[in-house]
Tab-separated table of C-alpha atoms in Angstrom:
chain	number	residue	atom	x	y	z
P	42	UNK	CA	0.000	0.000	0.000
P	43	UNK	CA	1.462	3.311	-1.165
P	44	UNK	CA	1.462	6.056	1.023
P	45	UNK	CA	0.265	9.648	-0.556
P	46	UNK	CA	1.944	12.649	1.210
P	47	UNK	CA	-0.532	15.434	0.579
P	48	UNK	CA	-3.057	13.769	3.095
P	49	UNK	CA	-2.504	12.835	6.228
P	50	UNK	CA	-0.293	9.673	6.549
P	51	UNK	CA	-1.943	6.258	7.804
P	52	UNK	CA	-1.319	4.540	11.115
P	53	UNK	CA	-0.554	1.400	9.498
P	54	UNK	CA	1.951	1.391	6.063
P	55	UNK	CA	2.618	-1.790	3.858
P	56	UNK	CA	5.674	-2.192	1.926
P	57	UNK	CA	5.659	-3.855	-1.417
P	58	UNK	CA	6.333	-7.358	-0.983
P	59	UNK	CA	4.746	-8.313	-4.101
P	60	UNK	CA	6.750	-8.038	-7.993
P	61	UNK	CA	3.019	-7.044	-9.728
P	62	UNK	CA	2.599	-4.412	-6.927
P	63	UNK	CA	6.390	-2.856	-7.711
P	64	UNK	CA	5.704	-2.888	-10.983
P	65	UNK	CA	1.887	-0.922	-11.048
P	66	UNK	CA	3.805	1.576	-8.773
P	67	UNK	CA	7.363	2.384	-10.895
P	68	UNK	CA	4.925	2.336	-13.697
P	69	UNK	CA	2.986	5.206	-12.328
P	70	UNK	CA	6.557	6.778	-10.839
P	71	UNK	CA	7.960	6.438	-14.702
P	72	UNK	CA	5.870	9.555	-15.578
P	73	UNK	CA	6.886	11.875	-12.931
P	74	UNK	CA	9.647	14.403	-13.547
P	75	UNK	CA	11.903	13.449	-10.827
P	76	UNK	CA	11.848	10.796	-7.874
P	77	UNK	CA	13.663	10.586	-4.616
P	78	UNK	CA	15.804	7.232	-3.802
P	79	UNK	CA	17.299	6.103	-0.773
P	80	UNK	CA	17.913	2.140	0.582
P	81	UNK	CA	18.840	0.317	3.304
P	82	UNK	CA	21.276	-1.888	3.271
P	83	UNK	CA	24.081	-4.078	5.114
P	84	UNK	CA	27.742	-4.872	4.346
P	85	UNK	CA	29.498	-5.673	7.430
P	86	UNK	CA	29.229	-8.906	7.308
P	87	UNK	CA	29.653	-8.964	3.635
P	88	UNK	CA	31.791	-7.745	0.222
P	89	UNK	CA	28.973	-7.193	-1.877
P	90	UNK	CA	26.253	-4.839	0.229
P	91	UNK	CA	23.313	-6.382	0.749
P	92	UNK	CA	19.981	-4.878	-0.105
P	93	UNK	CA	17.016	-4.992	2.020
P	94	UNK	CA	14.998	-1.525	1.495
P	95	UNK	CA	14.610	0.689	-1.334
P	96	UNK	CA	12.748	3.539	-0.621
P	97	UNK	CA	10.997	5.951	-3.635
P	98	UNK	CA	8.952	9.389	-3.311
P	99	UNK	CA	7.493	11.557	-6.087
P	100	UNK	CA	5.625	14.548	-5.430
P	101	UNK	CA	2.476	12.784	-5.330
P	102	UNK	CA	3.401	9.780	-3.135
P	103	UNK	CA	5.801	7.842	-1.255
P	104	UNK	CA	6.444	3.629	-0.650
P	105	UNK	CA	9.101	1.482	0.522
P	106	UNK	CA	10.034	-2.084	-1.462
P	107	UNK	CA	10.991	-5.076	0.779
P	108	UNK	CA	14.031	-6.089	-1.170
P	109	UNK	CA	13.893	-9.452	0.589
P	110	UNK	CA	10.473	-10.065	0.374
P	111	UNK	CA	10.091	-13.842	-0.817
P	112	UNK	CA	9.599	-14.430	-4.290
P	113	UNK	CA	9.826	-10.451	-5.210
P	114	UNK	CA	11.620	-9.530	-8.579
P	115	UNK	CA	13.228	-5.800	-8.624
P	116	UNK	CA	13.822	-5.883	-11.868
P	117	UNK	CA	10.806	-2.869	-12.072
P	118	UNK	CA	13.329	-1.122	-9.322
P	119	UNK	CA	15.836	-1.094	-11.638
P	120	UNK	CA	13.975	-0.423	-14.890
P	121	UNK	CA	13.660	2.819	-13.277
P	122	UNK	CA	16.642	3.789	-12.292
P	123	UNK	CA	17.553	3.245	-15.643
P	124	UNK	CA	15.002	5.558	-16.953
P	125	UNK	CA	16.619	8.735	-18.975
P	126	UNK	CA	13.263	10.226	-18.123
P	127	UNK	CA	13.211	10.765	-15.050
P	128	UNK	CA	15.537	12.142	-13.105
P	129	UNK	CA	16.646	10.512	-9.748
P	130	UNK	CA	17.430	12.368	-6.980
P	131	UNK	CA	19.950	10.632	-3.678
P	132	UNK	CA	21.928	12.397	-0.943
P	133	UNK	CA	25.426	11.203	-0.971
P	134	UNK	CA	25.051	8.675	-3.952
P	135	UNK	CA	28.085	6.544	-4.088
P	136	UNK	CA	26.747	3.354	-2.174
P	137	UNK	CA	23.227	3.672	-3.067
P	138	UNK	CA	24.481	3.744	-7.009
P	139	UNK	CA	27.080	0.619	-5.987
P	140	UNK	CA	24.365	-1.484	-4.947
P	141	UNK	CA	22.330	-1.152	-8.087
P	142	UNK	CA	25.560	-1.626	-10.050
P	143	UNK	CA	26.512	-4.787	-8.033
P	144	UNK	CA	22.852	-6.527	-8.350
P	145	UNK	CA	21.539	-5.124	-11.782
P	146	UNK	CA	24.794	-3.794	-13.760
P	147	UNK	CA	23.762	-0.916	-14.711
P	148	UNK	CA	24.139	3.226	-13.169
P	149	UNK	CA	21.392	4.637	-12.344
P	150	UNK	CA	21.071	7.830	-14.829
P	151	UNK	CA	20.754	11.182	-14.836
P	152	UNK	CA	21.227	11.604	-11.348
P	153	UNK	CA	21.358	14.428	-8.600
P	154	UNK	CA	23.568	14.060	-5.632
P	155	UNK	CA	22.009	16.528	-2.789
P	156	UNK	CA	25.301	16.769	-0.807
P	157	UNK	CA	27.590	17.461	-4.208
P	158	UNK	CA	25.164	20.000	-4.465
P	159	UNK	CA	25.217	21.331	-1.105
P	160	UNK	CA	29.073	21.539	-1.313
P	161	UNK	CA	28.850	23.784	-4.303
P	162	UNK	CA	26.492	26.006	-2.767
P	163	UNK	CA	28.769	26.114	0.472
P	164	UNK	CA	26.914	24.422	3.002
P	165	UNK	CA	30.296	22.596	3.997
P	166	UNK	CA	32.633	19.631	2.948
P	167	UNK	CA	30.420	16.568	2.728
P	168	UNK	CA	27.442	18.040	5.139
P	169	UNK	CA	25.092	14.931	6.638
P	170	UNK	CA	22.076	14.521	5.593
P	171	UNK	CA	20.232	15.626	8.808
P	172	UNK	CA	21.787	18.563	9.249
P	173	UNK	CA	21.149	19.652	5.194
P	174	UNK	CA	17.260	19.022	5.753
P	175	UNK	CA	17.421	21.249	8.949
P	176	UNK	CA	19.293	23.657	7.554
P	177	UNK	CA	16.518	24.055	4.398
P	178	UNK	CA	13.151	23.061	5.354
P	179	UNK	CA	13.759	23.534	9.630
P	180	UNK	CA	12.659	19.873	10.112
P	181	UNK	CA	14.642	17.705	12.751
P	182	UNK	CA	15.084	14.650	11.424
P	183	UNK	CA	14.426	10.962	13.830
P	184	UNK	CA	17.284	8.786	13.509
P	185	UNK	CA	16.962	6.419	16.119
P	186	UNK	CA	16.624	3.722	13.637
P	187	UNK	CA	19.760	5.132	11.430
P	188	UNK	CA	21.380	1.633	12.562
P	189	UNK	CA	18.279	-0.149	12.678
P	190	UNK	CA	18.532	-4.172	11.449
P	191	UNK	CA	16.928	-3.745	8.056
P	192	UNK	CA	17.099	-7.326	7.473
P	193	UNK	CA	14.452	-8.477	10.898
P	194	UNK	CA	11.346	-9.149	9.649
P	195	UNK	CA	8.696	-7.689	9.448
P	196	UNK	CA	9.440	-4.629	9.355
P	197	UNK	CA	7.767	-1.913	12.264
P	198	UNK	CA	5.522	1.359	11.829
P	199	UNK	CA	8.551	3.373	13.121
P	200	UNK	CA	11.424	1.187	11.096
P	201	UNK	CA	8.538	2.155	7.641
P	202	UNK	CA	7.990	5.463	8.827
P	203	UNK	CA	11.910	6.111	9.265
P	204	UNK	CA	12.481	5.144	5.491
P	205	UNK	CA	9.626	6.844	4.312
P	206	UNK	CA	11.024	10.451	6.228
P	207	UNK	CA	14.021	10.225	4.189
P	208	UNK	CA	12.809	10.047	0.491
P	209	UNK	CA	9.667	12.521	1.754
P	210	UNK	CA	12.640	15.689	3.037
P	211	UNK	CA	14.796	14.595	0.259
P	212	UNK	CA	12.002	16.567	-1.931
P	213	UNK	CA	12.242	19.329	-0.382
P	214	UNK	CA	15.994	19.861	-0.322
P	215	UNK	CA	16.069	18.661	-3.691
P	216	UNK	CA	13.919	21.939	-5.126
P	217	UNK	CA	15.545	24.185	-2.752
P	218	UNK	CA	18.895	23.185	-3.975
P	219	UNK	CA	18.293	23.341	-7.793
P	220	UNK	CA	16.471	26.743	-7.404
P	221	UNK	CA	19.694	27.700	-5.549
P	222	UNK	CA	21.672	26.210	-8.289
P	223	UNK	CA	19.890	27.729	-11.094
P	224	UNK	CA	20.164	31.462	-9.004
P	225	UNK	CA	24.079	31.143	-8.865
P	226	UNK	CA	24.537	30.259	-11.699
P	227	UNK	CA	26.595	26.892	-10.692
P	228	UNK	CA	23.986	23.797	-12.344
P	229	UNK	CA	26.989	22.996	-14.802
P	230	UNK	CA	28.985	23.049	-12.072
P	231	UNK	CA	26.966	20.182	-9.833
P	232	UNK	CA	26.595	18.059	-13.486
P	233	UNK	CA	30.710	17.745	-13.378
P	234	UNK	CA	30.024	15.789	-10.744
P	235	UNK	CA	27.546	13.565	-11.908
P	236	UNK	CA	29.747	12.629	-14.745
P	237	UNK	CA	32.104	11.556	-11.770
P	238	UNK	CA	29.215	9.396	-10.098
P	239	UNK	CA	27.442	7.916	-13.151
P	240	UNK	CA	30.861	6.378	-14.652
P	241	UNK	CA	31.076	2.407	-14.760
P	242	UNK	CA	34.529	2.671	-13.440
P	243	UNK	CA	34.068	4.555	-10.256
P	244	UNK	CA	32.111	0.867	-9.389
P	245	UNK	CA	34.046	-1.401	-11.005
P	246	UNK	CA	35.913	-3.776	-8.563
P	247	UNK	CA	39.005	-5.430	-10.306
P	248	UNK	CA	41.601	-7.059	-8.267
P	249	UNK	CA	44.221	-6.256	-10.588
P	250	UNK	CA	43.059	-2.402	-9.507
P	251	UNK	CA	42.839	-3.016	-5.935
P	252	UNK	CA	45.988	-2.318	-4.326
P	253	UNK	CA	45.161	1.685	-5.581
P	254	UNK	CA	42.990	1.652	-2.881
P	255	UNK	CA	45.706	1.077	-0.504
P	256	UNK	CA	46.658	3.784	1.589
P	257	UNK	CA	50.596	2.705	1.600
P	258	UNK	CA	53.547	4.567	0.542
P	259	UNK	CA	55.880	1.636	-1.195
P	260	UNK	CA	58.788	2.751	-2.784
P	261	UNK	CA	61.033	0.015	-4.276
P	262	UNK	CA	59.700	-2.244	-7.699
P	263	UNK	CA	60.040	-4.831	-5.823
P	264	UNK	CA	57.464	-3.906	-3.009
P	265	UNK	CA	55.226	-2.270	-5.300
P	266	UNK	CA	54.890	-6.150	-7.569
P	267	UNK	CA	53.952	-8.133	-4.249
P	268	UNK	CA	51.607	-5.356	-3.137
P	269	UNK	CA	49.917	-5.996	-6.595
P	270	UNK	CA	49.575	-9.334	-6.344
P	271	UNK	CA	48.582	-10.118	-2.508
P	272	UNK	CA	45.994	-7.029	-2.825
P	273	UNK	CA	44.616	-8.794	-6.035
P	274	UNK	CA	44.589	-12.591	-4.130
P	275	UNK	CA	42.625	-10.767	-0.820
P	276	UNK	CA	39.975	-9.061	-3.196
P	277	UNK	CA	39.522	-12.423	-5.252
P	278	UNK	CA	38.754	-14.303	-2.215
P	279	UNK	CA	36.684	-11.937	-0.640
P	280	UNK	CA	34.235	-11.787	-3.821
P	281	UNK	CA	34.404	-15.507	-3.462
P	282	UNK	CA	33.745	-15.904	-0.004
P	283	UNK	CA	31.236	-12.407	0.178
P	284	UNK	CA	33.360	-11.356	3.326
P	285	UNK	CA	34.477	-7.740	4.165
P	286	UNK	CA	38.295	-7.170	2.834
P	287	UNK	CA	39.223	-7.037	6.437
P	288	UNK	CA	38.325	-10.661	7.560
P	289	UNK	CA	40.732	-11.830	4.624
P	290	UNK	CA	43.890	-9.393	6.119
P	291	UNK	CA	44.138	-6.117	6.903
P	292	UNK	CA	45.483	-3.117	5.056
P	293	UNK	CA	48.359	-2.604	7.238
P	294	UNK	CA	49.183	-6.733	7.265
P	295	UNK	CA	49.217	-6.110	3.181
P	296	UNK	CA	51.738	-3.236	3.525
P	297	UNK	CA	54.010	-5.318	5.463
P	298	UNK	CA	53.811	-7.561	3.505
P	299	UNK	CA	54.925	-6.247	0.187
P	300	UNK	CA	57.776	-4.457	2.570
P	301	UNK	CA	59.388	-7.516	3.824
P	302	UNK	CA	58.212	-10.151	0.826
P	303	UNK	CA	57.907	-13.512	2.645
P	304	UNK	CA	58.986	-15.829	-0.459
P	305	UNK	CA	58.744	-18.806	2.060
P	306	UNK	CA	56.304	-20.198	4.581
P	307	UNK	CA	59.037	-19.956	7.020
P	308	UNK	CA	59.411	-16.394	5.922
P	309	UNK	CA	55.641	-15.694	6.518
P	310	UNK	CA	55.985	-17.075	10.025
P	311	UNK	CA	58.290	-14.665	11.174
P	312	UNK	CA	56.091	-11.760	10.244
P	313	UNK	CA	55.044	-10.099	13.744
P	314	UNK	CA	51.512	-8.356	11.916
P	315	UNK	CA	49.989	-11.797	11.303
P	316	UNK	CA	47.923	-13.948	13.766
P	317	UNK	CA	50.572	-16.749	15.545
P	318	UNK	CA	49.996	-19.713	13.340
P	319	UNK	CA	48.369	-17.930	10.185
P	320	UNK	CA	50.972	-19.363	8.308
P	321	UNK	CA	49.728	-23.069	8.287
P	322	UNK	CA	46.641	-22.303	6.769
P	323	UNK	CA	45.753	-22.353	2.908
P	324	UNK	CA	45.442	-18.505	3.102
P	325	UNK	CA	49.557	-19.252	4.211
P	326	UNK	CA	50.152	-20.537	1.390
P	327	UNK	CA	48.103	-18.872	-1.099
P	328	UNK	CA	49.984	-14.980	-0.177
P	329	UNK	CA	53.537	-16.959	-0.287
P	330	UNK	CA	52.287	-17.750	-3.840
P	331	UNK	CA	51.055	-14.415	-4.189
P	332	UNK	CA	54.456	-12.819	-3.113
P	333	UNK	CA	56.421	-14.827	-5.206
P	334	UNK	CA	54.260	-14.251	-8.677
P	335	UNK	CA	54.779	-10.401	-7.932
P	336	UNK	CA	58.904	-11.174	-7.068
P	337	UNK	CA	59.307	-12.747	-10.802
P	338	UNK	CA	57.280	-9.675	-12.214
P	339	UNK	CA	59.273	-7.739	-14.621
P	340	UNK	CA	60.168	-3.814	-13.318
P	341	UNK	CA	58.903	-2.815	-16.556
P	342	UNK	CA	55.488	-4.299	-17.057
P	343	UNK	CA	54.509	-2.438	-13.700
P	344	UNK	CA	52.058	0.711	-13.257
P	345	UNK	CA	54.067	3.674	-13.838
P	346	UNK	CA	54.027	5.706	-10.222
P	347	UNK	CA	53.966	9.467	-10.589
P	348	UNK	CA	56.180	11.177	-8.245
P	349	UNK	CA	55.693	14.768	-8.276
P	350	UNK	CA	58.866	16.412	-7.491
P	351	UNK	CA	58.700	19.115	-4.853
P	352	UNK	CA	58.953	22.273	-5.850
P	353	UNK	CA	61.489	24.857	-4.077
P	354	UNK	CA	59.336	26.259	-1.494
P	355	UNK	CA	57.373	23.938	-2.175
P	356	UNK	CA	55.900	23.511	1.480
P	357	UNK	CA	55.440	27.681	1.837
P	358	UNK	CA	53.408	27.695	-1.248
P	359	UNK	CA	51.177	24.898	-0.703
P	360	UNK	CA	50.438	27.002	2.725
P	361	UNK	CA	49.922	30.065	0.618
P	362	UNK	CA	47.991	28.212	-1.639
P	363	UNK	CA	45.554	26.390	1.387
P	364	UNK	CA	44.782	30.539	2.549
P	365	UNK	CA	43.972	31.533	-0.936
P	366	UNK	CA	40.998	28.670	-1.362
P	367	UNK	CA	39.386	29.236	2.068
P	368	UNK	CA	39.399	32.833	1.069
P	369	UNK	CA	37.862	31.770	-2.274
P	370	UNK	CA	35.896	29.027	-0.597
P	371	UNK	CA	34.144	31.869	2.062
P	372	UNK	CA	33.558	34.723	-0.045
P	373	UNK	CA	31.762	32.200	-2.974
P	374	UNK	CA	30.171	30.039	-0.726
P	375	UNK	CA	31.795	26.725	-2.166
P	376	UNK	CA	33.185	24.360	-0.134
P	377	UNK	CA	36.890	24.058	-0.252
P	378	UNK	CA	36.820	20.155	-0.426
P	379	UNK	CA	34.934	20.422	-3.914
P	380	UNK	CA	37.291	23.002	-5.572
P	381	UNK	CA	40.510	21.712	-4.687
P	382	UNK	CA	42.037	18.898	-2.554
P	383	UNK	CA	45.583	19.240	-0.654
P	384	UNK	CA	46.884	17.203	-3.460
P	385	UNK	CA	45.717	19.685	-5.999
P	386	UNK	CA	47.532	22.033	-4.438
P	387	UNK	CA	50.729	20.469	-3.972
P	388	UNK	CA	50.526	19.206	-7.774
P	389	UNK	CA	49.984	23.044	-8.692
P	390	UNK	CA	52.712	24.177	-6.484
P	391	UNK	CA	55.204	21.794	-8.244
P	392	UNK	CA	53.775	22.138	-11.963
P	393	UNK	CA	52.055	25.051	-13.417
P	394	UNK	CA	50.321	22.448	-16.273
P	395	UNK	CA	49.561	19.611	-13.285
P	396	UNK	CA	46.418	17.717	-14.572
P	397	UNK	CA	44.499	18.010	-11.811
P	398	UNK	CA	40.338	19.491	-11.497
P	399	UNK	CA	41.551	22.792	-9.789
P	400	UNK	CA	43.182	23.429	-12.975
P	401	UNK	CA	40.039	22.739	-15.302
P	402	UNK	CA	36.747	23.761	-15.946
P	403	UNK	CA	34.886	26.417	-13.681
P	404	UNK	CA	37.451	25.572	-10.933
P	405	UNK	CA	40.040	27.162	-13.291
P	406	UNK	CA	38.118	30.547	-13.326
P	407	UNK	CA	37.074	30.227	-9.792
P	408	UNK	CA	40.532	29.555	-8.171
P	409	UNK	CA	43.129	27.962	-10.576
P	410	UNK	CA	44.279	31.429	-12.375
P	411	UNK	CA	44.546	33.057	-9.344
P	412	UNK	CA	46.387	29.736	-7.429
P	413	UNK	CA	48.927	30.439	-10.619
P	414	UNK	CA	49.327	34.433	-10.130
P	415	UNK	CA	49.592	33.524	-6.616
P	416	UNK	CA	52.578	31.231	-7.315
P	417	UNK	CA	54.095	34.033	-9.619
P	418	UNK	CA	53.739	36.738	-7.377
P	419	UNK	CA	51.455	38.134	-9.858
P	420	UNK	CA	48.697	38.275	-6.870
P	421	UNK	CA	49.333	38.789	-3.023
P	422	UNK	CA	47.385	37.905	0.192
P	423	UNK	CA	46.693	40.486	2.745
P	424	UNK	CA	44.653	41.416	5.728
P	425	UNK	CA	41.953	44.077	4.831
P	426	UNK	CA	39.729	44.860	7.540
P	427	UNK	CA	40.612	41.765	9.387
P	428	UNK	CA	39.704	39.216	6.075
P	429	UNK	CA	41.980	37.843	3.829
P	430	UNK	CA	42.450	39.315	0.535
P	431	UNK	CA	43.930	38.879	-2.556
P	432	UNK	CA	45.596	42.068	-4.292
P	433	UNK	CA	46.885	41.699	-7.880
P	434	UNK	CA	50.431	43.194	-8.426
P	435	UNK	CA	52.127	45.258	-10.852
């Protein structure tokens, strides 16, 4: 049983349990200009997250879909998402767009990301949810059940009326936002960002690709081939097993790994970051194979590793550099985290042609010209009236 907004909502709410009931209602949702999306889901038990509620609003009406209701076929769900027609609307989009990927293959498209959009309209670096809904409509949001076990059944009043809350505010900050946009001038500027979140390969989950995710600085060839390879054999047999990365080995057990590069069992023993008697077991085994596959890589065949070379000064105008976007990031009412990252800025401060966003697109005009006059001494920072500002120079 749906649940229409404009009157007053019922004591009791249904979700759809039923394929023939999901597919009367994206039917009707189909011809609407826009819908809200949010889900409910669980991964910490698992590699692949697991869906259990997808939520939907239009203006006209709200429902929730029991994703594991017996028998039930999403393939309507998804039909939907896919639908150029209509565009779909999430707050912080990344892991609701994964799980369609993961269970469906495709990317839900066109899309509108609430908090990218917030960001570019300077309501902070990568502002909750909550807090963007109180901010716009005044509404305190209830998220007692934020951590709720989606997958008990049934479901309760409060655990429906929770989900429904979401996708029903979402609305709201939705047309506030793209009024905002549209104002500013700064739509393009949010559909940059889109491109970012609708792209196959942000999702894509190849072992061979895995160690990038690695936050570990190796150095040598030699480390960099077993990090390959023993990142690659943890993500294979996580897929395979459906288990978090983490219950295979830890990031920090990988690092050492590749450091030290146990060629032998007897090597592997000795490592103080794994469990006492990890080595015996067919995991043991498996990352001595591992290590040794990336030893008899050749140097050349590896991923080229960009190492920016620091530029003289190179710390002092990075600082420079960080003063110059919160100045630029206050008086436009952007958030700094959207127009450049630290990295940018050390990539600028080494390389005036550094392929990086700061140096592209409205980011350019916003803050990459004057991050490069800045460097040149062709513009100066100063206080004026207790703010920062930027004078050009002769």
């Amino acid at each position: 049983m749906e649940m229409t907004i404009d009157s007053p909502a019922p004591v009791a709410m249904q979700p759809i349990t039923t394929t023939s009931e999901l597919a009367a209602t994206c039917g009707r949702m189909a011809a609407q200009p826009f819908v809200t999306v949010d889900t409910e889901f669980l991964r910490e038990t698992t590699y692949y997250p697991l869906l259990c509620v997808a939520q939907i609003a239009s203006d006209d009406e709200a429902f929730v879909i029991d994703a594991l209701a017996p028998g039930i076929d999403l393939t309507p769900f998804y039909q939907l998402m896919a639908n150029e027609r209509v565009m779909k609307v999430f707050h912080a989009a990344r892991q609701d767009i994964e799980i369609v990927w993961h269970a469906a293959k495709l990317i839900p498209h066109p899309i509108f990301d609430t908090q990218v959009a917030a960001m570019v309209l300077g309501y902070g670096d990568s502002i909750s949810y909550d807090q963007l809904v109180q901010r716009i409509t005044g509404d305190t949001l209830d998220k007692s059940h934020r951590f709720t076990d989606w997958t008990h059944r049934p479901l309760s009043e409060a655990q429906l009326r929770y989900a429904v809350s979401d996708v029903t505010h979402l609305r709201d900050v939705y047309k506030a936002l793209v009024a905002d946009l549209e104002r500013r001038g700064r739509a393009n500027w949010v559909e940059d960002e889109m491109r970012v979140l609708t792209s196959p390969d942000t999702y894509r989950m190849d072992p061979d690709s895995a160690w990038q995710r690695l936050k570990t600085r190796v150095r040598k060839p030699k480390e960099l081939a077993v990090l390959i390879d023993v990142a690659a054999w943890r993500e294979r047999e996580a897929q395979a097993r459906d288990v978090p990365r983490s219950r295979i080995l830890k990031d920090e057990v990988i690092a050492d790994i590749a450091v030290q590069a146990p060629s032998t069992i007897e090597k592997l023993k000795g490592l103080r970051s794994l469990p006492k008697g990890f080595e015996r077991s067919r995991w043991g085994e498996a990352i001595v194979a591992a290590v040794n596959h990336g030893l008899a890589r050749d140097p050349k065949t590896l991923p080229h590793q960009t190492r920016h070379q620091p530029a003289p000064n190179g710390a002092a105008t990075v600082e420079l550099l960080k003063v110059l976007l919160r100045m630029i990031s206050e008086r436009h009412h952007v958030a700094a985290k959207v127009i450049a990252t630290v990295d940018d800025l050390e990539r600028i401060a080494a390389n005036d042609d550094a392929e990086v966003p700061a140096l592209m697109g409205w980011r350019r005009e916003l803050f990459g010209e004057k991050a490069l006059a800045l460097k040149h001494g062709k513009l100066a920072l100063a206080i004026e009236k207790g703010r920062v500002a930027a004078i050009e120079r002769e």
